[in-house]
C-alpha atoms as one frame of an Amber mdcrd trajectory, in Angstrom:
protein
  23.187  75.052  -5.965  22.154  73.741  -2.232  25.086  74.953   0.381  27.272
  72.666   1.866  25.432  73.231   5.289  22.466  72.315   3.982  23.078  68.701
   2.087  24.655  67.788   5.561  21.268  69.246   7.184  19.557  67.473   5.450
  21.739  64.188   5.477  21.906  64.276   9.124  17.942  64.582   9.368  17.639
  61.790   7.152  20.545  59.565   8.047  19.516  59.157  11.520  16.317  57.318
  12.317  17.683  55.297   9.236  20.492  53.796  10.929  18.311  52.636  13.744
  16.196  50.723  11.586  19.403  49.642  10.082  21.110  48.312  12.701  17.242
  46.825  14.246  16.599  45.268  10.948  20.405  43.982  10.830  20.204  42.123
  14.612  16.554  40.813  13.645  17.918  38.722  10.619  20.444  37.060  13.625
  17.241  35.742  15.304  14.162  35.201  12.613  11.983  32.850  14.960  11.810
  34.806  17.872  11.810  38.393  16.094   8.465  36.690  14.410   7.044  34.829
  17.312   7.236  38.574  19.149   5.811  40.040  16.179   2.828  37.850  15.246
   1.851  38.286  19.323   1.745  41.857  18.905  -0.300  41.977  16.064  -3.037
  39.671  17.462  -3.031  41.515  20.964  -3.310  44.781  18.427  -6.155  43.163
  16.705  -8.201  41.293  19.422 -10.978  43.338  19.968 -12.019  44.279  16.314
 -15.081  41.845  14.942 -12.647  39.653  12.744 -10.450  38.980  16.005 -13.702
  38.238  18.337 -15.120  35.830  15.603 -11.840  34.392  15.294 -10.558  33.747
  18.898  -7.536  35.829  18.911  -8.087  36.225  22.868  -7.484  32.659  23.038
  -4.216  32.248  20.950  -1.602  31.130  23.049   0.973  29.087  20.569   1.451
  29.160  16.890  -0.528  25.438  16.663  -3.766  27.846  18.205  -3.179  30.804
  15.282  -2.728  27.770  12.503  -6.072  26.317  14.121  -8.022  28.748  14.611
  -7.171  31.164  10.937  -7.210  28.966   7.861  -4.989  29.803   4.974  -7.275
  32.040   2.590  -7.230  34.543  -0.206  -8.852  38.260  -0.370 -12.362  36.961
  -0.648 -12.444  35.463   2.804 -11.119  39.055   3.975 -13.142  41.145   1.602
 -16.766  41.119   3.271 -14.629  42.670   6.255 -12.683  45.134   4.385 -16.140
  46.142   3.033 -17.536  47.393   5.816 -14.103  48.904   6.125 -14.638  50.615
   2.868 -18.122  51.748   4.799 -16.568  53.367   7.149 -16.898  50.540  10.462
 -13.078  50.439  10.836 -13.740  47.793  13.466 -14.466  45.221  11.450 -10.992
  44.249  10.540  -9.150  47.070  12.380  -7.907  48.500  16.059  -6.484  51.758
  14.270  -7.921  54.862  14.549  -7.935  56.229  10.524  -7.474  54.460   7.563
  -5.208  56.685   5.342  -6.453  54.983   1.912  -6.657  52.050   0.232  -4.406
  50.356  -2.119  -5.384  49.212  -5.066  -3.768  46.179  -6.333  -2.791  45.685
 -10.205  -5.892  43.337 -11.467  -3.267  41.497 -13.552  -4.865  38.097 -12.332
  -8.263  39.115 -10.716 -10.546  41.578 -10.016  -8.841  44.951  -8.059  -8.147
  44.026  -4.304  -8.695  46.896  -1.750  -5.796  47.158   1.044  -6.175  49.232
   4.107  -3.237  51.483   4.763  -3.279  52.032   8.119  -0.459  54.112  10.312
   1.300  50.561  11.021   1.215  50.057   7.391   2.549  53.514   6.248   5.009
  52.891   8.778   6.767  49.318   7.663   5.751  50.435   4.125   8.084  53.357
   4.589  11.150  51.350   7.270  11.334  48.808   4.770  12.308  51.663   2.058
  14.686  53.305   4.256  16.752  50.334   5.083  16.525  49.446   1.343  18.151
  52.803   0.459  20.061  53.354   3.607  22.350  49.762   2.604  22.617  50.826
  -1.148  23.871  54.127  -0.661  25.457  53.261   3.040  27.859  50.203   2.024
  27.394  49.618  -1.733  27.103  52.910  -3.812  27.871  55.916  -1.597  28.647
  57.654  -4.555  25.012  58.350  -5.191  24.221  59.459  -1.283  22.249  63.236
  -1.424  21.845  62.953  -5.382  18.578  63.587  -6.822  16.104  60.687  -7.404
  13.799  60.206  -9.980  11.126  58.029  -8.559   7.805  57.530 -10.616   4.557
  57.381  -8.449   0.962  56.872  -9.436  -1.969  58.230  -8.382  -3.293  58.074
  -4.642  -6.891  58.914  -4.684  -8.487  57.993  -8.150 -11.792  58.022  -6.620
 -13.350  57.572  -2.954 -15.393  55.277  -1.123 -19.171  55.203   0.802 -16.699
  56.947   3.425 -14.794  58.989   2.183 -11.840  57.089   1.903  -9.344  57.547
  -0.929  -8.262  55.058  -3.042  -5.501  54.463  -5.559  -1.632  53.755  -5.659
   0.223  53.739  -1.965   3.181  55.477  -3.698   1.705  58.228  -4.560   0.528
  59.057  -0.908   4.052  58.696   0.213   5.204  61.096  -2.607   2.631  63.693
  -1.620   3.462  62.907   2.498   7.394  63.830   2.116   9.254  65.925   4.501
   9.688  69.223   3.105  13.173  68.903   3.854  13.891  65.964   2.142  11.391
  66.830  -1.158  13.949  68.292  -2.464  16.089  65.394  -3.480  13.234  63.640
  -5.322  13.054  65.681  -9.077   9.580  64.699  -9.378   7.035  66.378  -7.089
   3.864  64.464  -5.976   1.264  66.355  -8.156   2.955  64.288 -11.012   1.100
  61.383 -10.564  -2.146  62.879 -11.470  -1.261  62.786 -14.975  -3.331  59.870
 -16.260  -2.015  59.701 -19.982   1.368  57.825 -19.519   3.152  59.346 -22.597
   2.447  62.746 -21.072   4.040  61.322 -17.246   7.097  60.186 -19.088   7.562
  63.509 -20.808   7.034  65.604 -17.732   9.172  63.079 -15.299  12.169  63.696
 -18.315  11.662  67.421 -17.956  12.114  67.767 -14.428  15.205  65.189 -14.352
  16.452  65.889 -17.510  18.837  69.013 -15.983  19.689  67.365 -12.670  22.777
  65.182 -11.622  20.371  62.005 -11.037  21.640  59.418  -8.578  18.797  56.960
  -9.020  16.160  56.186 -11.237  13.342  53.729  -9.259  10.267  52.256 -10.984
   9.493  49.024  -9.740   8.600  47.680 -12.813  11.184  47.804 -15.456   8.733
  47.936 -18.045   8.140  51.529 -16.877  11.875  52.670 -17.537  12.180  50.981
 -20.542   8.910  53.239 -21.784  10.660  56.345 -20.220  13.938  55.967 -22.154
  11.693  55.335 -25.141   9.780  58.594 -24.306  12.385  60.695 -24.281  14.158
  59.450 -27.094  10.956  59.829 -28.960  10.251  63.470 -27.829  13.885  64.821
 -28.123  13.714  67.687 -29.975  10.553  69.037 -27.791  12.154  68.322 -24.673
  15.446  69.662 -25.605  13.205  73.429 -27.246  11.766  73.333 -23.639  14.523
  72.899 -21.264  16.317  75.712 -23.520  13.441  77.882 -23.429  12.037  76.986
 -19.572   8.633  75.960 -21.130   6.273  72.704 -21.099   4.892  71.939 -24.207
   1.354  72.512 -24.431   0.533  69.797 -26.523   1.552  67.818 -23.666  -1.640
  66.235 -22.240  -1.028  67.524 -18.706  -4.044  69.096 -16.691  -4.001  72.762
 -16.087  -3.937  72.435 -12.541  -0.677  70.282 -12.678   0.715  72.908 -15.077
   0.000  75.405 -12.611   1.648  73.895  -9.470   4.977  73.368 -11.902   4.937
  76.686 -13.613   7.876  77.864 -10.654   9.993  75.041 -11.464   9.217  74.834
 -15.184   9.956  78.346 -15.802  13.805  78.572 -15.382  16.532  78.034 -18.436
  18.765  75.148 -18.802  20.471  76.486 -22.254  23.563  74.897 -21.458  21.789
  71.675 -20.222  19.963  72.203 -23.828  23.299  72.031 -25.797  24.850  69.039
 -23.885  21.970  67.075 -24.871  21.940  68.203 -28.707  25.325  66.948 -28.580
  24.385  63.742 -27.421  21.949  63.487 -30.124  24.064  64.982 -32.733  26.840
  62.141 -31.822  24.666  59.343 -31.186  21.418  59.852 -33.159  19.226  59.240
 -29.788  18.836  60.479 -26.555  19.004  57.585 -23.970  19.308  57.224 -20.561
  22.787  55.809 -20.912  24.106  59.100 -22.462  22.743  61.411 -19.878  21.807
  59.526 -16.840  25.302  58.023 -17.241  27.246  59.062 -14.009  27.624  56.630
 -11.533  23.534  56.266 -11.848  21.543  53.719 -10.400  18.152  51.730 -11.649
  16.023  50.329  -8.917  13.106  48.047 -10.155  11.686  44.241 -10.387  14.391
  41.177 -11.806  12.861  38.783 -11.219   9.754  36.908 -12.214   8.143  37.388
 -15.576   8.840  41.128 -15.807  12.927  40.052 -15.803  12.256  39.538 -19.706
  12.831  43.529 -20.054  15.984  43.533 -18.856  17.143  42.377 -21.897  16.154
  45.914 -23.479  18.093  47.585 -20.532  21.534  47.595 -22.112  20.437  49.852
 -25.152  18.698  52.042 -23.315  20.405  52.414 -20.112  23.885  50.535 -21.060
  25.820  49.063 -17.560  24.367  50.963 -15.233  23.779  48.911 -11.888  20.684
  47.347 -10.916  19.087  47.251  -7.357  16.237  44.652  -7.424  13.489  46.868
  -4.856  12.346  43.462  -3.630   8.966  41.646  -3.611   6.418  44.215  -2.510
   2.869  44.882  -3.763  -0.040  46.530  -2.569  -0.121  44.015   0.287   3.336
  44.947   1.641   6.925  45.039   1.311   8.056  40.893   1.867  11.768  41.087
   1.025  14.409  43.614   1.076  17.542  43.117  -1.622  20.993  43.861  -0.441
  23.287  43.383  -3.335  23.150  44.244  -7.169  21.574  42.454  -9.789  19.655
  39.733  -8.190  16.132  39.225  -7.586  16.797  37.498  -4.075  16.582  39.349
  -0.572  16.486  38.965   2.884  12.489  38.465   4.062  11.561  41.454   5.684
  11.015  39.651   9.327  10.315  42.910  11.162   7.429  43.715   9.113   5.210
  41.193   8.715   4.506  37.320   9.931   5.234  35.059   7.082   4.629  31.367
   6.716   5.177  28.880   3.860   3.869  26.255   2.276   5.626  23.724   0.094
   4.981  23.733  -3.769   3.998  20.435  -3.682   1.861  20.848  -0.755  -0.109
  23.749  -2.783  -3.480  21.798  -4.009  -3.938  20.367  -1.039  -7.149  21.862
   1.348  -5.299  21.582   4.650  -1.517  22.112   3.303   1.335  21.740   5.562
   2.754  25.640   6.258   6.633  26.235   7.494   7.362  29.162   9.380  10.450
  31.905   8.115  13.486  29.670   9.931  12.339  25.765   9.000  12.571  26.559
   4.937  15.154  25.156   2.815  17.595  26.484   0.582  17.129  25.613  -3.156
  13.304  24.855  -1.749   9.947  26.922  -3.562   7.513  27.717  -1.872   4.002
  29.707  -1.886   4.334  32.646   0.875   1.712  33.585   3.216   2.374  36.929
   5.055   0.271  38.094   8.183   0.036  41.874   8.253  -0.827  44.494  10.969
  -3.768  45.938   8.891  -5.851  43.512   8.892  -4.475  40.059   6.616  -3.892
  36.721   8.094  -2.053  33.660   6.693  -2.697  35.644   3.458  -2.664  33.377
   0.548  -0.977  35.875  -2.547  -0.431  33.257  -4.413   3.020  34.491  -5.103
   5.638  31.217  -5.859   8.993  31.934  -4.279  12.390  30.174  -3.570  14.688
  30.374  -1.171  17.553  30.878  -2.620  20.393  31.101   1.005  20.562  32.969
   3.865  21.423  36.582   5.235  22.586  35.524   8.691  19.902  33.517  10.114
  16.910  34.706   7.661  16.388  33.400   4.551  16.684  34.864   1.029  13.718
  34.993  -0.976  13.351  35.549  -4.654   9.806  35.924  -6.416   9.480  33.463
  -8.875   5.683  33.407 -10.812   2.314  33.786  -9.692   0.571  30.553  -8.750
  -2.248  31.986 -11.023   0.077  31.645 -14.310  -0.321  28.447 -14.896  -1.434
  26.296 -17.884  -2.053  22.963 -18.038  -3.916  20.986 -20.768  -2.482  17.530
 -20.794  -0.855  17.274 -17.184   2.406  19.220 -17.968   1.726  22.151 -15.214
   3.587  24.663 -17.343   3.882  27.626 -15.295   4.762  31.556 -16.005   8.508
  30.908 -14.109   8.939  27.997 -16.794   8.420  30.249 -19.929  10.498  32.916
 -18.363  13.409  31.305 -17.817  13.056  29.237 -21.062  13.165  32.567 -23.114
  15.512  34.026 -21.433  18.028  31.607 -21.769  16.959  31.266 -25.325  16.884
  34.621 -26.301  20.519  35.275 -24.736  21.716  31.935 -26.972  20.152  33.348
 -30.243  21.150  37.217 -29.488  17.375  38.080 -30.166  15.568  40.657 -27.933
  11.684  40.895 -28.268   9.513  43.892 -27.863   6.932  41.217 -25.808   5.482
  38.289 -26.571   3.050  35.396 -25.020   2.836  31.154 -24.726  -0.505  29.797
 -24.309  -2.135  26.900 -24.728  -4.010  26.248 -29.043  -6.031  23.440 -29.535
  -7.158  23.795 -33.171  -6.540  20.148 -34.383  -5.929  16.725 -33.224  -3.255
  17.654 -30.902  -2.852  20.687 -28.433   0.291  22.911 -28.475   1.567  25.825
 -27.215   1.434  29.154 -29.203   4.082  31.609 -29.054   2.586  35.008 -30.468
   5.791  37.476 -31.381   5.471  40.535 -33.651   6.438  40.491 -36.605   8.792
  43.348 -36.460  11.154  41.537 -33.774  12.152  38.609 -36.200  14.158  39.114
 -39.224  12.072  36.890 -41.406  10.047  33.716 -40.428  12.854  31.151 -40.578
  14.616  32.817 -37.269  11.072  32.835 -35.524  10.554  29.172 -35.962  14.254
  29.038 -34.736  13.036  30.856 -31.965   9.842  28.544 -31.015  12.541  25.203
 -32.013  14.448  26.404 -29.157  11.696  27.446 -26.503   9.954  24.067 -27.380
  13.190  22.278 -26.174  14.364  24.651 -23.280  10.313  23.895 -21.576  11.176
  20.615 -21.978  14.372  20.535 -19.935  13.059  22.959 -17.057   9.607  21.105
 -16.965   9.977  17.260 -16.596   5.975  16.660 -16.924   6.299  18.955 -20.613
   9.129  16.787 -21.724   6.520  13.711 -20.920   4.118  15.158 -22.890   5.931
  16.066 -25.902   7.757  12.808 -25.981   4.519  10.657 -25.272   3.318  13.089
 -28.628   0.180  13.920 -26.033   1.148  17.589 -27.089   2.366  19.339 -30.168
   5.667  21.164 -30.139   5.795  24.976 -29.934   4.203  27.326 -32.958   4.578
  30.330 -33.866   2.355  32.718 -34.121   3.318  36.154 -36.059   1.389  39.326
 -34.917   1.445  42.875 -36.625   3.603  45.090 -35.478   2.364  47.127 -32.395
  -0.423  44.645 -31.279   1.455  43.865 -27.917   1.225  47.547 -27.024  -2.706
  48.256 -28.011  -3.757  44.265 -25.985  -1.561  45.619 -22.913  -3.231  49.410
 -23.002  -6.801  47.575 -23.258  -5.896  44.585 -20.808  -4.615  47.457 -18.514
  -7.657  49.473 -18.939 -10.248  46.925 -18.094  -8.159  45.854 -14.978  -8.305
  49.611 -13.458  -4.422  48.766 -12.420  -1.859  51.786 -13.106   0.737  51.549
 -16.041   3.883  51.302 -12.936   1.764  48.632 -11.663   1.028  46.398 -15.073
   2.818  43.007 -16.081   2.455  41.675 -19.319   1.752  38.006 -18.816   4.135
  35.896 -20.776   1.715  32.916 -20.366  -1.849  32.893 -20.946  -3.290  29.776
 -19.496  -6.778  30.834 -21.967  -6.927  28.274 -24.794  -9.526  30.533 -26.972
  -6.596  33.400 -26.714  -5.440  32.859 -30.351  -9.014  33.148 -31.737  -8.865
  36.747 -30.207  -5.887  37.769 -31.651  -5.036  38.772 -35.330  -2.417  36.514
 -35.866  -1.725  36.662 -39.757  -0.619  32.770 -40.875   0.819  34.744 -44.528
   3.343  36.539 -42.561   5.874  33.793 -41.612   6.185  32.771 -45.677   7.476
  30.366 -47.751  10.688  29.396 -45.536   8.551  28.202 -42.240   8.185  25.003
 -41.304   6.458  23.517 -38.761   8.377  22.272 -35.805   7.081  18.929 -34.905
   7.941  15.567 -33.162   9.659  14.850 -30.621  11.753  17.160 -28.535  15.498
  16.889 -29.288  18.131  17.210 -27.294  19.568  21.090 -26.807  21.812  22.479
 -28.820  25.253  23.811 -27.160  24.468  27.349 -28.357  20.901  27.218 -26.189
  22.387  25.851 -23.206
């Protein structure tokens, strides 16, 4: 056990430059316009001499009507012949810093991999907006946790190189691998870890590290990842419960010899009585979950929001009340909001960071669309968010649909709602991923189902088109509940979607079928899908809509399976039932 000196050490080294980016983050959100206004100056003075700010007038920028003149809204590719040359090595194209750390590699969920410089500015706001994340959870909400261990689950940073040189891979795991040695030693998985590629064998070495310390937080942004890890464990129970006994990894754990080397220190010791708390566990409960051993005042911090909120509904088996810190809308292009209260997807745009303008949904197909900056949104209002970044993005279009959802002093609340890319539309309805989301959700809380995955898209196999939703079979208790299941999704769409419940009641499109997969399909299309894309497994989202109308020829959906009792739900949409509402 760590003295007493040394947690408050350590705290004090820590705690610190924290609460100056506190209290500087705190005053900012009192004064959003001119905390922005001062920021987007600097980073155009910062920038002006590179090629991109020459060929784009920076010098010459003297209000915010010159920037929105002279910079249209665009998306990576306008940036990308830059950040090529970047990749080259001519750091001037795009850039006034000296180095380029890496580059991060963004998920390819809806495109090709994007390539984002990670300069010293961005390590630096990638790492402030962290702090004050964790400073305000464990500073005013859950001090109980301050100086416990954390479990946080990092991929790899350099999964290959440029023409330079340059690394490239997954920002987190740079920051994992750049930790103060002083501080290392609350995080209980080291930064070698994230060189495992096989994900089964991450989970399973993550669990043995953890397993025999008094964890304080567990943090994967996406919650599919935790939901796999309590899986994992449960899974492997007996092996990890023979190793922590023993001090041991087992070896037919897919884990490189290298990485099995750098952990053979802290591998080696015993945890027998660690070992016979968790048999106990498993003798009493028949499983070893999260919520059994992780269950001490333990927090999860990871994604609500969006389509990847649909998990959550697993969370409560697995992990049973434990509190939930949304981490806030970041990505590979930079941290945009930081959460300040439990078990909500919404926080407080991260002003100090980056430059962020919006424009209005209904504003979003048009060439030259209207763009508000950070303190002329409206609550209730969505909006498509354009960030402008010191490394090298400007009026960045992420296509990332967000609301505003109140206010944290003067600076609004943001919470992430779909990406603009997730949408299908195939007689005018504009059915979007946020839609579907919601739909099920509500749905699936109304009908006490929970669903290993599942996917809507768009079937046009006859005289009228229709939505598909493909489900395993496993997840429904026979076909009569899954046709229950589409009844009610069909007639949710149509009450958060006023162009769907056109549709349907003009007949112009076919209610909601369902589509019965075998049992593990989800799991191989998402390993494959994630494969081709090059994205990590922390970084992967299972789409819940797939705007691709040939997707059901591609998938082995198995018309036998829903039986005798289906039928088809067709017509018009009814009104809701009380139990859906």
């Amino acid at each position: 056990m760590l003295s007493r000196f040394f947690l408050k050490l350590v705290g004090k080294v820590a705690r610190r430059p924290v609460l100056r980016h506190l209290a500087a983050f705190e005053a900012a959100t009192h004064r959003p316009r001119e905390t922005q206004e001062v920021l987007l100056r600097r980073i155009l003075s910062f920038q002006t001499d590179t090629d991109f700010g020459r060929q784009h007038g920076f010098a010459s920028v003297r209000s915010l009507d010159d920037y929105r003149r002279q910079l249209p809204v665009a998306g990576y590719e306008y940036f990308e012949p830059y950040i090529a040359r970047v990749r080259r090595g001519e750091l001037r194209a795009l850039l006034a810093d000296p180095c380029v750390h890496m580059f991060a590699l963004t998920s390819g969920t809806t495109a090709a991999r994007k390539f984002i410089p990670v300069t010293p500015q961005y390590l630096a706001d990638y790492r402030r907006g962290w702090n004050i994340w964790g400073m305000r959870l464990f500073r005013y909400d859950h001090p109980e946790v301050k100086l416990r261990p954390i479990v946080q689950i990092s991929s790899d940073w350099d999964e290959f190189r440029t023409e330079a040189g340059i690394p490239c891979g997954s920002v987190t795991g740079l920051t994992a691998e750049m930790q103060k040695r002083i501080i290392r030693w609350l995080y209980c998985v080291p930064g070698c870890i994230s060189k495992i590629k096989d994900p089964m064998a991450k989970y399973y070495v993550v669990l043995r590290l953890s397993l025999p310390r008094p964890v304080g937080m567990v943090v994967a942004a996406n919650p599919s990842t935790l939901v796999n890890l309590a899986r994992a464990g449960d899974q492997h129970k007996e092996s990890l419960i023979r190793d922590l006994h023993d001090g041991t990894l087992n070896p037919r754990i897919d884990v490189p010899c290298e990485i099995r080397a750098a952990l053979t220190r802290q591998l080696g010791r015993r945890h027998s009585k660690r070992a016979r708390e968790l048999e106990e566990i498993v003798r009493r409960t028949g499983t070893l979950y999260p919520r059994d051993f992780w269950k001490q005042n333990c927090i999860l911090g990871n994604w609500t929001g969006g389509s990847v909120a649909a998990y959550l509904r697993h969370f409560p088996r697995y992990f049973g009340d434990t509190p939930i810190r949304d981490v806030g809308l970041i990505a590979s292009e930079g941290r945009m909001t930081i959460p300040v209260a439990d078990h909500t997807p919404s926080g407080v745009l991260d002003v100090t960071s980056h430059y962020f303008e919006f424009i209005p949904e209904a504003e979003a197909d048009r060439p030259a669309p209207v763009t508000l900056a950070a303190h002329e949104v409206k609550e209730g209002e969505k909006y498509y968010i354009l960030p402008t970044t010191a490394f090298g993005l400007y009026r960045y279009h992420i296509h990332d649909l967000v609301r505003v959802t109140g206010f944290y002093n003067q600076t609004p609340l943001v919470e992430f709602l779909s990406k603009g890319a997730h949408f299908a539309n195939i007689t005018g309805e504009k059915l979007s991923e946020y839609h579907v989301t919601q739909s099920m959700e509500e749905v699936l809380r109304a009908l006490d189902l929970t669903l290993t995955s599942y996917s809507l898209a768009p079937c046009w196999d006859d005289a009228t088109p229709y939505y598909g939703l493909f489900v395993e079979r496993g997840d429904l208790m026979n076909g009569h509940q899954g046709q229950e299941l589409a009844a009610a999704l069909d007639r949710r769409l149509a009450t958060h979607n006023v162009e769907y419940a056109s549709k349907r009641g003009s007949q112009r499109l076919g209610a909601v079928r369902l589509n019965l997969l075998p049992d593990g399909t989800w799991q191989e299309w998402d390993r494959q899908r994630q494969t081709r894309s090059g994205g990590t497994p922390e970084q992967y989202k299972h789409p819940n809509l797939i705007p691709d109308i040939s997707f059901r020829n591609t998938m082995p959906v198995d018309e036998e399976l829903l039986g005798a009792d289906c039928v088809e739900n067709s017509g018009q949409p009814s009104e809701v039932p009380a139990h859906v509402e």
